[in-house]
mmCIF file of N, CA and C in Angstrom:
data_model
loop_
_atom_site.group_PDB
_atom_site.id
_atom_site.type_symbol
_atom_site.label_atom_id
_atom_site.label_comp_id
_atom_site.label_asym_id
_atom_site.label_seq_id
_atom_site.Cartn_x
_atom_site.Cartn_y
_atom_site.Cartn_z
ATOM 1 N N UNK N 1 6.655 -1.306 18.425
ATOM 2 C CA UNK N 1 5.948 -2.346 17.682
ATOM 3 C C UNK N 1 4.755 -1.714 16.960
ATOM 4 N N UNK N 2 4.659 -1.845 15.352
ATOM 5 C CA UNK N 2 3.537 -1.623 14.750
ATOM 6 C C UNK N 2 2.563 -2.885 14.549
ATOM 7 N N UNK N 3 1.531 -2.820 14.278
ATOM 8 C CA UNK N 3 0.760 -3.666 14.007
ATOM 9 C C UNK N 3 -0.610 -3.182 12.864
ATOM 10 N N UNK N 4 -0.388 -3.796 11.866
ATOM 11 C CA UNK N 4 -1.436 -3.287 10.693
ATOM 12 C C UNK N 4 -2.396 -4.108 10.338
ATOM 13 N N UNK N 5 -3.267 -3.353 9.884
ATOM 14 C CA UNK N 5 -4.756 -4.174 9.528
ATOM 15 C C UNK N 5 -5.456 -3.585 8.066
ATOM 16 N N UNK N 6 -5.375 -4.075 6.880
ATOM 17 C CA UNK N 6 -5.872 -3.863 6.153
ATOM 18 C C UNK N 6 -7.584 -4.035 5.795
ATOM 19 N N UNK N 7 -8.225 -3.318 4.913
ATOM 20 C CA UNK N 7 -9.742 -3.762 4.932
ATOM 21 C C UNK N 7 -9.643 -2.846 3.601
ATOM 22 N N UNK N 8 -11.447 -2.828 2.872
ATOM 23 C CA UNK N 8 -11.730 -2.175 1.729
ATOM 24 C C UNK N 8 -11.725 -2.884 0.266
ATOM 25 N N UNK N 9 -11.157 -4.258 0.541
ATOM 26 C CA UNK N 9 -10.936 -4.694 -0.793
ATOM 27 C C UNK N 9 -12.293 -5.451 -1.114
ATOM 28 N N UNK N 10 -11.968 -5.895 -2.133
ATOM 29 C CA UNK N 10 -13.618 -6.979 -2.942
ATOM 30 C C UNK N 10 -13.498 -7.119 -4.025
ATOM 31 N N UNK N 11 -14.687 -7.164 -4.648
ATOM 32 C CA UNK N 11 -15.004 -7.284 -6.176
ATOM 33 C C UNK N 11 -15.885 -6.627 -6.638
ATOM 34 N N UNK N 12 -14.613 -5.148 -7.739
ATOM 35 C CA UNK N 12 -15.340 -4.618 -8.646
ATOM 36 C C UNK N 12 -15.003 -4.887 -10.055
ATOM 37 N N UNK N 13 -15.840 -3.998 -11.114
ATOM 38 C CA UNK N 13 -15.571 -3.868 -12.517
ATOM 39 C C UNK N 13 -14.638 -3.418 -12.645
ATOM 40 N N UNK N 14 -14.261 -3.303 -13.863
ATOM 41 C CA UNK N 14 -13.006 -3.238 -14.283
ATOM 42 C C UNK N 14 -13.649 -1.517 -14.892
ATOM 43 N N UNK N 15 -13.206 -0.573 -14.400
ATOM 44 C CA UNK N 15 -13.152 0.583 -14.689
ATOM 45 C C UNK N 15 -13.477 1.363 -13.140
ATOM 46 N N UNK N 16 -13.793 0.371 -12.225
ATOM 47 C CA UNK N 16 -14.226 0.596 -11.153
ATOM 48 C C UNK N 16 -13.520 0.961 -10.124
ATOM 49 N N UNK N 17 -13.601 1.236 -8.961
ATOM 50 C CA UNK N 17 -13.253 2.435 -8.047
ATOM 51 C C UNK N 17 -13.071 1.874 -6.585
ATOM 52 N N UNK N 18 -12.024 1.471 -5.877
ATOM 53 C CA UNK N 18 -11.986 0.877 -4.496
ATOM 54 C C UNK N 18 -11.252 1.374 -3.642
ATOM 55 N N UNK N 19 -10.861 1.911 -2.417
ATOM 56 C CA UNK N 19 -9.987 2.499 -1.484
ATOM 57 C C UNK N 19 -10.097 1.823 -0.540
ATOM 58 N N UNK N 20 -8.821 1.422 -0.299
ATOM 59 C CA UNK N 20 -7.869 0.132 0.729
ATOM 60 C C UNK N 20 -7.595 1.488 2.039
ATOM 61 N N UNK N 21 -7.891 0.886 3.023
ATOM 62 C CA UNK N 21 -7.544 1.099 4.483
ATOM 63 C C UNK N 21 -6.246 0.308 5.135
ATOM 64 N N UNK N 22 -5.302 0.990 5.978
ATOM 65 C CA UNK N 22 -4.095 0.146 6.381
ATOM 66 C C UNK N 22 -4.005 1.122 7.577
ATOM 67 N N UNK N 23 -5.246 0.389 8.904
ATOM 68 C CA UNK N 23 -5.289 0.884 10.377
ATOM 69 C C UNK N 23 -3.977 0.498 10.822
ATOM 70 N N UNK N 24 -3.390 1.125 11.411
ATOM 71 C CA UNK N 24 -2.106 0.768 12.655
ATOM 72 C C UNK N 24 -2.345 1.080 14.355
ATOM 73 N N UNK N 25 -1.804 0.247 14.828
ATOM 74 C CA UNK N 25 -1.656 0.387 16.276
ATOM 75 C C UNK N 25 -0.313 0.428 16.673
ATOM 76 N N UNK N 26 -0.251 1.137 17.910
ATOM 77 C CA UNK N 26 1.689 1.251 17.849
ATOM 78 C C UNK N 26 1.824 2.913 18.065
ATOM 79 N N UNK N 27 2.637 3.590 19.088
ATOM 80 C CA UNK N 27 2.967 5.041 19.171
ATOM 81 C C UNK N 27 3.816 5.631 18.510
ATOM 82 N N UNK N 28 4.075 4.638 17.156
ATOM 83 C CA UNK N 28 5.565 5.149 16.548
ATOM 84 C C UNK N 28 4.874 5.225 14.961
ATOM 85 N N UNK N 29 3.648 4.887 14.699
ATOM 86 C CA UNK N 29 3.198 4.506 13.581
ATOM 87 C C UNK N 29 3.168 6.042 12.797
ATOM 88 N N UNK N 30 3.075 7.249 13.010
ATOM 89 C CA UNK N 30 3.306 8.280 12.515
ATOM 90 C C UNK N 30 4.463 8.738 11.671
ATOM 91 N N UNK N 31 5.956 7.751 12.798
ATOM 92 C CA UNK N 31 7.071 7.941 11.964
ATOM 93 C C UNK N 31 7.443 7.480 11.124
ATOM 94 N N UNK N 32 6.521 6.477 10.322
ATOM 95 C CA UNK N 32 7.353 5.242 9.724
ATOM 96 C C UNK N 32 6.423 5.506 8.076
ATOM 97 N N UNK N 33 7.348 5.457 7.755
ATOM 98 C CA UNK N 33 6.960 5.087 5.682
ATOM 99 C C UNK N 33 6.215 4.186 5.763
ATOM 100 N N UNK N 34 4.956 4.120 4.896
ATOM 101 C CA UNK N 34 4.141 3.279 4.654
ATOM 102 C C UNK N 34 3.676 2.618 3.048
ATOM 103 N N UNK N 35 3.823 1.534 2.811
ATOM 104 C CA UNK N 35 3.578 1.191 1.339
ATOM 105 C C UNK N 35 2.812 1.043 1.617
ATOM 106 N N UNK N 36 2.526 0.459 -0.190
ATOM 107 C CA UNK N 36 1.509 -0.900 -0.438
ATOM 108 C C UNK N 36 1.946 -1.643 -1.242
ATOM 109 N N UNK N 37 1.599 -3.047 -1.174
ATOM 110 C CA UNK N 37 2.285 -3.788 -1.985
ATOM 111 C C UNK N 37 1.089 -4.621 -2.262
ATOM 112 N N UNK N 38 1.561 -5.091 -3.692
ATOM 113 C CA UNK N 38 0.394 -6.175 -4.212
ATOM 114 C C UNK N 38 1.197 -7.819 -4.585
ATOM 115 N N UNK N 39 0.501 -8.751 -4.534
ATOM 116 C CA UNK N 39 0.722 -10.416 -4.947
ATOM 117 C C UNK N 39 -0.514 -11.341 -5.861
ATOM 118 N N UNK N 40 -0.434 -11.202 -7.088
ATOM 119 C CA UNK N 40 -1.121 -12.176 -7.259
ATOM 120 C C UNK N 40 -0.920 -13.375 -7.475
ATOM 121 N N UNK N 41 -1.809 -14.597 -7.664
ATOM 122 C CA UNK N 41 -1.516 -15.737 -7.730
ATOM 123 C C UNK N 41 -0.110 -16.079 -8.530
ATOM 124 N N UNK N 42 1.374 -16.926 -7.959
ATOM 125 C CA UNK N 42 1.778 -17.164 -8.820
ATOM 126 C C UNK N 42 2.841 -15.817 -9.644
ATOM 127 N N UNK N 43 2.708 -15.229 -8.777
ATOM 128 C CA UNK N 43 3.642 -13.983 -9.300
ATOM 129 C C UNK N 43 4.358 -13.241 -7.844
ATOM 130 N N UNK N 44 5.536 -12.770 -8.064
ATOM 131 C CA UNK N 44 6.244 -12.241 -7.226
ATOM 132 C C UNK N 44 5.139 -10.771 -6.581
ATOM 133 N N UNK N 45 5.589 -10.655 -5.286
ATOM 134 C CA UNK N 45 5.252 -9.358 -4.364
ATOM 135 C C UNK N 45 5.892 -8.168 -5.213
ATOM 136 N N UNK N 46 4.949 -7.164 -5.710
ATOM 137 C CA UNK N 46 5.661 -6.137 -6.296
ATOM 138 C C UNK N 46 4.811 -4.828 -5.420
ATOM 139 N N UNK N 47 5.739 -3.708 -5.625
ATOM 140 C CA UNK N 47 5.520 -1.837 -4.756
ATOM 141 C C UNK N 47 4.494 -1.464 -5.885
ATOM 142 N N UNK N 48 3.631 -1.069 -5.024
ATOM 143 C CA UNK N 48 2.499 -0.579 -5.825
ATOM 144 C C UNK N 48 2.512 0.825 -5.372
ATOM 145 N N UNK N 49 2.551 2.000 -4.184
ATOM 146 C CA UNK N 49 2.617 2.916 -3.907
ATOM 147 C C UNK N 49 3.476 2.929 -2.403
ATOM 148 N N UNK N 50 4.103 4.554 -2.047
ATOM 149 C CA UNK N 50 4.974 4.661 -0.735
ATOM 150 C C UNK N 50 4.360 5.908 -0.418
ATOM 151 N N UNK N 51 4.576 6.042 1.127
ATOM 152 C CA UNK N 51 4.070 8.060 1.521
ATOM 153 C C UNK N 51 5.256 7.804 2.851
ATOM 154 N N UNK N 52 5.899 9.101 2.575
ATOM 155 C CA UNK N 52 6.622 8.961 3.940
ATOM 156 C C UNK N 52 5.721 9.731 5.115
ATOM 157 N N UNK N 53 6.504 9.673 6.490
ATOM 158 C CA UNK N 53 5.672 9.414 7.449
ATOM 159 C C UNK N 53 5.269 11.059 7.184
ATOM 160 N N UNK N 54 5.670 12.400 6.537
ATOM 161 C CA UNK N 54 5.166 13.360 6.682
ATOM 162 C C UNK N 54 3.660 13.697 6.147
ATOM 163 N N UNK N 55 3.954 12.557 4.597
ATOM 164 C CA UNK N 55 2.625 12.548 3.497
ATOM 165 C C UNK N 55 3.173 13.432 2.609
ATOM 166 N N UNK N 56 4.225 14.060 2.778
ATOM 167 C CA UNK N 56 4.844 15.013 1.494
ATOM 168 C C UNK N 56 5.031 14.173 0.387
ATOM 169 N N UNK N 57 6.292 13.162 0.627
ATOM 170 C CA UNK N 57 6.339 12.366 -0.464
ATOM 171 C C UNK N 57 5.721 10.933 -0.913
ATOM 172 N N UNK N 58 5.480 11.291 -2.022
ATOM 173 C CA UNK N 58 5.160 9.673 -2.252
ATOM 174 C C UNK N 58 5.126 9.297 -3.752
ATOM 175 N N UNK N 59 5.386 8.108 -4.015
ATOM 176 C CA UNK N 59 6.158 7.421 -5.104
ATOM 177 C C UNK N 59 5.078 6.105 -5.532
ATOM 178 N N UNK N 60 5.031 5.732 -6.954
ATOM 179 C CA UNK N 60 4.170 4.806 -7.008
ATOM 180 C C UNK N 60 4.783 4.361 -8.448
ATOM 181 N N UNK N 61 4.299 2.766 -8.381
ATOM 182 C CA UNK N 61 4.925 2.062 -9.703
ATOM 183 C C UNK N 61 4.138 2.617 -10.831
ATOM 184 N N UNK N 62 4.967 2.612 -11.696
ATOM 185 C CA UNK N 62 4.948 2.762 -13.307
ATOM 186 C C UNK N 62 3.307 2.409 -13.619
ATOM 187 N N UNK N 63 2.970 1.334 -13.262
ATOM 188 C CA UNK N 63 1.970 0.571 -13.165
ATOM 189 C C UNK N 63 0.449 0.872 -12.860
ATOM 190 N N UNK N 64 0.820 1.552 -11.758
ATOM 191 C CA UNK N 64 -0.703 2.359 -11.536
ATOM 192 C C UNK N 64 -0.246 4.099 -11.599
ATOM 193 N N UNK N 65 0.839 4.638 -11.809
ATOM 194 C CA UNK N 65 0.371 5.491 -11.694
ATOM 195 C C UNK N 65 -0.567 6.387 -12.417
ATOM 196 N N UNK N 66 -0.999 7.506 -11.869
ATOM 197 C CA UNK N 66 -2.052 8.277 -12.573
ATOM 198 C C UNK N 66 -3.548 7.427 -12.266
ATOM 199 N N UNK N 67 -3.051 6.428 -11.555
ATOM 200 C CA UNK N 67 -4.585 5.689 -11.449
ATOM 201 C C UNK N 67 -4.835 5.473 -9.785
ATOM 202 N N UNK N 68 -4.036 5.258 -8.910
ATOM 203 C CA UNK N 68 -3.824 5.355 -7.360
ATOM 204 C C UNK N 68 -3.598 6.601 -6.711
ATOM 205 N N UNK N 69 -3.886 6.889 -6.069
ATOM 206 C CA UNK N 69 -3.429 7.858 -4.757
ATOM 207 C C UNK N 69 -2.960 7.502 -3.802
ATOM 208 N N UNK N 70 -2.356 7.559 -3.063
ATOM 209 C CA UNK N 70 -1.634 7.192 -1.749
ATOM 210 C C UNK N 70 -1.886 8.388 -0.743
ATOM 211 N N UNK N 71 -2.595 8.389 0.752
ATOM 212 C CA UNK N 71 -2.939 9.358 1.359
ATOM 213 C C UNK N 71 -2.798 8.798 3.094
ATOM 214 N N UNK N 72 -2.261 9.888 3.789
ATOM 215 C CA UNK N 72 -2.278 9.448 5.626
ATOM 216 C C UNK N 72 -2.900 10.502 6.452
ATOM 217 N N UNK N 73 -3.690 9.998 7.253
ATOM 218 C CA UNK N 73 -3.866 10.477 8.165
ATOM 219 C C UNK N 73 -3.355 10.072 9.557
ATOM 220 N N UNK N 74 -2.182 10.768 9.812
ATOM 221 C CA UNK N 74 -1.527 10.435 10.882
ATOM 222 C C UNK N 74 -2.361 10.693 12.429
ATOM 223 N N UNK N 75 -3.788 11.525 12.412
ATOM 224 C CA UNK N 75 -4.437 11.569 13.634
ATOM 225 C C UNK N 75 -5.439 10.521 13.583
ATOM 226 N N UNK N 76 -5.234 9.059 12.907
ATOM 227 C CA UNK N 76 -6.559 8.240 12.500
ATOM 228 C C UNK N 76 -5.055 7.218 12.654
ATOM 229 N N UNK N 77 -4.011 7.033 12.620
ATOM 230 C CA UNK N 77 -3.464 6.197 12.477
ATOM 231 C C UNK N 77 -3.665 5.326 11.172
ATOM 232 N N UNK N 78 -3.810 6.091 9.919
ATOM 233 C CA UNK N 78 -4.872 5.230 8.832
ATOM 234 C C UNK N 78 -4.013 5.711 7.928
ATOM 235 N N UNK N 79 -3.431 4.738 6.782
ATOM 236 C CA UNK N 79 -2.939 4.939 5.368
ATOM 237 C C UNK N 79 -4.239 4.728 4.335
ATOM 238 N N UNK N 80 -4.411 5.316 3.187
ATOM 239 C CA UNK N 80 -5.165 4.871 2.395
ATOM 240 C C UNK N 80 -5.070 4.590 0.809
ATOM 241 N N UNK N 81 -5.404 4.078 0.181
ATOM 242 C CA UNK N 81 -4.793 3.947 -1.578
ATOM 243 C C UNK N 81 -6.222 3.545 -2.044
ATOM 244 N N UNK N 82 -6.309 4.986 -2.824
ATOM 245 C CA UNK N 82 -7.548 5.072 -3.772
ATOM 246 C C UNK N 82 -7.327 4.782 -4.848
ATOM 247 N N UNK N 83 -7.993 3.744 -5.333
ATOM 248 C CA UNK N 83 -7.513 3.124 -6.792
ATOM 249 C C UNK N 83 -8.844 3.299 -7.634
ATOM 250 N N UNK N 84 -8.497 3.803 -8.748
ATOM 251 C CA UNK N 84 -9.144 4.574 -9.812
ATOM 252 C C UNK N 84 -9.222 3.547 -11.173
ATOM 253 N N UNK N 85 -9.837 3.812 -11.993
ATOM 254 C CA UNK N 85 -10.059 3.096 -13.658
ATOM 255 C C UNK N 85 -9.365 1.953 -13.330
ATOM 256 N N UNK N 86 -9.765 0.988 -12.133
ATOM 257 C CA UNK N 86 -9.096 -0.462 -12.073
ATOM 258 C C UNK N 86 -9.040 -1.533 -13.537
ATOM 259 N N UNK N 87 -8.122 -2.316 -13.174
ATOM 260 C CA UNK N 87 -8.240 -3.246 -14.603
ATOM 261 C C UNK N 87 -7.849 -4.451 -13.871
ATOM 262 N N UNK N 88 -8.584 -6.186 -14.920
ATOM 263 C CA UNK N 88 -8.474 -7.107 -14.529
ATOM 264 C C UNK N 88 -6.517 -7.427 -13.694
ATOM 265 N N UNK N 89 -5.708 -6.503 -14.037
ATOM 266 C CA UNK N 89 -4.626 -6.806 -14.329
ATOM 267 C C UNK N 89 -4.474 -6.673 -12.985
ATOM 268 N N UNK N 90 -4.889 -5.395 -11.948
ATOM 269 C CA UNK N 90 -5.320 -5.516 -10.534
ATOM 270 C C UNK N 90 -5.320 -6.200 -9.670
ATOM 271 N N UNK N 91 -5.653 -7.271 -9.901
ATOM 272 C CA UNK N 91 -6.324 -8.100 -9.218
ATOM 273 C C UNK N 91 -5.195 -8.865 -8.549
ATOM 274 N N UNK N 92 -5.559 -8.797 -7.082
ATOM 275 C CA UNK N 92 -3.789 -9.458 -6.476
ATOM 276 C C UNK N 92 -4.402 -9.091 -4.660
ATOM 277 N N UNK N 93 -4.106 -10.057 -4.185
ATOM 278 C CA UNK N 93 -3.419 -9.165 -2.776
ATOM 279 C C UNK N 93 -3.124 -8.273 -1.801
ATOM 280 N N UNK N 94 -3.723 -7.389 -1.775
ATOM 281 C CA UNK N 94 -3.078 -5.949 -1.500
ATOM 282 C C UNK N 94 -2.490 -6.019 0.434
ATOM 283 N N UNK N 95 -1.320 -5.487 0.112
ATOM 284 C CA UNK N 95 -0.533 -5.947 1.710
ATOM 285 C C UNK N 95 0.273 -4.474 2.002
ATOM 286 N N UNK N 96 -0.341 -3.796 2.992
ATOM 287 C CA UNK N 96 0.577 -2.577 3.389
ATOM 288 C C UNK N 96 1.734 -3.151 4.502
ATOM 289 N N UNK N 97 2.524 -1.786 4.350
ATOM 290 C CA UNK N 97 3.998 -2.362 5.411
ATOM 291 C C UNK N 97 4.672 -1.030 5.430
ATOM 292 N N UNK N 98 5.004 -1.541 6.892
ATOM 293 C CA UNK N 98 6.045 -0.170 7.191
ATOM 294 C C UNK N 98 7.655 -0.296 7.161
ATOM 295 N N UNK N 99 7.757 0.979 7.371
ATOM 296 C CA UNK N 99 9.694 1.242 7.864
ATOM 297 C C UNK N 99 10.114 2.473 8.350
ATOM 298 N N UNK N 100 10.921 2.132 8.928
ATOM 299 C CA UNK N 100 11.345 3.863 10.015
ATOM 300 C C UNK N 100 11.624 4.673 8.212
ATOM 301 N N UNK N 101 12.020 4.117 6.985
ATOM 302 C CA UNK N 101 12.522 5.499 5.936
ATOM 303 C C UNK N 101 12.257 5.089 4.796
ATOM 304 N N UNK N 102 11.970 5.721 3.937
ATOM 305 C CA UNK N 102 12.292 5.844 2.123
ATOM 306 C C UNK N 102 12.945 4.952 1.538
ATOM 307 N N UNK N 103 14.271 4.631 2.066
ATOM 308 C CA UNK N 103 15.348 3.957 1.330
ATOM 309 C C UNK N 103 15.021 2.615 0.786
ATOM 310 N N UNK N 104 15.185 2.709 -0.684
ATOM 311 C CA UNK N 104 14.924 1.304 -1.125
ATOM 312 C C UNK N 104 13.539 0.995 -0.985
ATOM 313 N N UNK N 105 12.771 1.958 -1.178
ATOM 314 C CA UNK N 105 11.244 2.263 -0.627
ATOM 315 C C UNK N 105 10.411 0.992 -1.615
ATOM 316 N N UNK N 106 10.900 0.562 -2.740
ATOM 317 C CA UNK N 106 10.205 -0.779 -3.357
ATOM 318 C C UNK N 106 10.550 -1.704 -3.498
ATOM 319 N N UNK N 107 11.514 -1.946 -2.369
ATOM 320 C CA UNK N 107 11.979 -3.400 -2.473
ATOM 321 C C UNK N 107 11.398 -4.075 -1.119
ATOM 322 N N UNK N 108 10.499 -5.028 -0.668
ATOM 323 C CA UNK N 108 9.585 -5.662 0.229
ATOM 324 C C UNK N 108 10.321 -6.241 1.189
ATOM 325 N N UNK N 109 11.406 -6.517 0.638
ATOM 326 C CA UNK N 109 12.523 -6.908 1.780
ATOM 327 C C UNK N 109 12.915 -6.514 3.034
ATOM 328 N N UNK N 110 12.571 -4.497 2.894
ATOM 329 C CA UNK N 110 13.084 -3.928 3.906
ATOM 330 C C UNK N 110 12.432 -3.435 4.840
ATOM 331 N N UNK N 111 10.734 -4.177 4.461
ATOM 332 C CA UNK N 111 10.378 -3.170 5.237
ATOM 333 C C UNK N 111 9.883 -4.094 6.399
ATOM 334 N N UNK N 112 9.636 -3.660 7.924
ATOM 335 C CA UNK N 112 9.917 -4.047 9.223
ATOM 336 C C UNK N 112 8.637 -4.625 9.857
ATOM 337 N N UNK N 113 7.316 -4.188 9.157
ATOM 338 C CA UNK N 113 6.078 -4.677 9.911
ATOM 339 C C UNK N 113 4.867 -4.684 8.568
ATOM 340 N N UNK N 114 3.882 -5.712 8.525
ATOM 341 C CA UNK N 114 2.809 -6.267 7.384
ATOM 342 C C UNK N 114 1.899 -6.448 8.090
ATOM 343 N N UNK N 115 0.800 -6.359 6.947
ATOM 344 C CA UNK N 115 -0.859 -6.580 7.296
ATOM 345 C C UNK N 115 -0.896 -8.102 7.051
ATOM 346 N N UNK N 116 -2.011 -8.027 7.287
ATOM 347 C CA UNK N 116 -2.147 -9.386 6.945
ATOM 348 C C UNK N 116 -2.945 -9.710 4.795
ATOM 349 N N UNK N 117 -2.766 -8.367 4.828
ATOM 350 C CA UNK N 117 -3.346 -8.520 2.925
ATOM 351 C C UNK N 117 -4.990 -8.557 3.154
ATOM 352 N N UNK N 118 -5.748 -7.928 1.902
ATOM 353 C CA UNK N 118 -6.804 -8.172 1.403
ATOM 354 C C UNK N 118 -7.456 -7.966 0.220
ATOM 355 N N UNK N 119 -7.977 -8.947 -0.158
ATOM 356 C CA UNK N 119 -8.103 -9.815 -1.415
ATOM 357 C C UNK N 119 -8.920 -8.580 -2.471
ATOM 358 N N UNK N 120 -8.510 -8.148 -3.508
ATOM 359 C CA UNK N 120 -8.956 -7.256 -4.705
ATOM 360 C C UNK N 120 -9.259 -7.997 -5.729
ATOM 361 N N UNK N 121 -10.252 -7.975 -6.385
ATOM 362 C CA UNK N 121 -10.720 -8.772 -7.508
ATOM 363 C C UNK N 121 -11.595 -8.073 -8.718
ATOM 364 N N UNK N 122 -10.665 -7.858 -9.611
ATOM 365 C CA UNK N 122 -11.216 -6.710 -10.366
ATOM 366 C C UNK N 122 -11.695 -7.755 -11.946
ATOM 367 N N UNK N 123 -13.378 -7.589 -12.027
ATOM 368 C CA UNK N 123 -13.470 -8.731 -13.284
ATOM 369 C C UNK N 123 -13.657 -7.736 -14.367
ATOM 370 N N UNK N 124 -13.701 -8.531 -15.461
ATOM 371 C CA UNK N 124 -13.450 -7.916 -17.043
ATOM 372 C C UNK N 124 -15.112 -7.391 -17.671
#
């Protein structure tokens, strides 16, 4: 059993600079792929970044990339996503989640355990 806890979000400018925390509890939390996913009002759950459980790979939407990082520290039990030159467009949700693998790594469907989300609010 994993169990996740997101924190780090708020309200910045829009060119501005925020890094999301996604603590886990659980002895298995090392092995498991970790996203992030975003929701804003009124719009479908979409993959915003993935790291598999090594931190070698990782994959991120069209959307932010070049503007996010995706990073683990597997001796902190801690995922992190540093988000860079934010824009109002941002602004959503942010909900990490795991899975024992990669596969189908952006579709929200598959993956096995969620935070509870926290709220990003990026103004113009």
């Amino acid at each position: 059993q994993v169990q996740l806890v997101e924190s780090g979000g708020g309200l910045v400018q829009a060119g501005g600079s925020l890094r999301l925390s996604c603590a886990a509890s659980g002895p298995t939390f090392s092995s498991y792929a970790v996203a992030w996913f975003r929701q804003a009002p009124g719009k479908e759950r979409e993959f915003v970044a993935v790291i598999s459980w090594t931190g070698i790979n990782t994959y991120y939407a069209d959307s932010v990339k070049g503007r996010n990082t995706i990073s683990r520290d597997n001796a902190k039990n801690t995922v992190y996503l540093q988000m860079n030159s934010l824009k109002p467009e941002d602004t959503a949700v942010y909900y990490c989640a795991a899975k024992p693998n990669l596969l189908y790594y952006n579709d929200y469907e598959g993956y096995n355990y969620w935070g509870q989300g926290t709220q990003v609010t990026v103004s113009s």
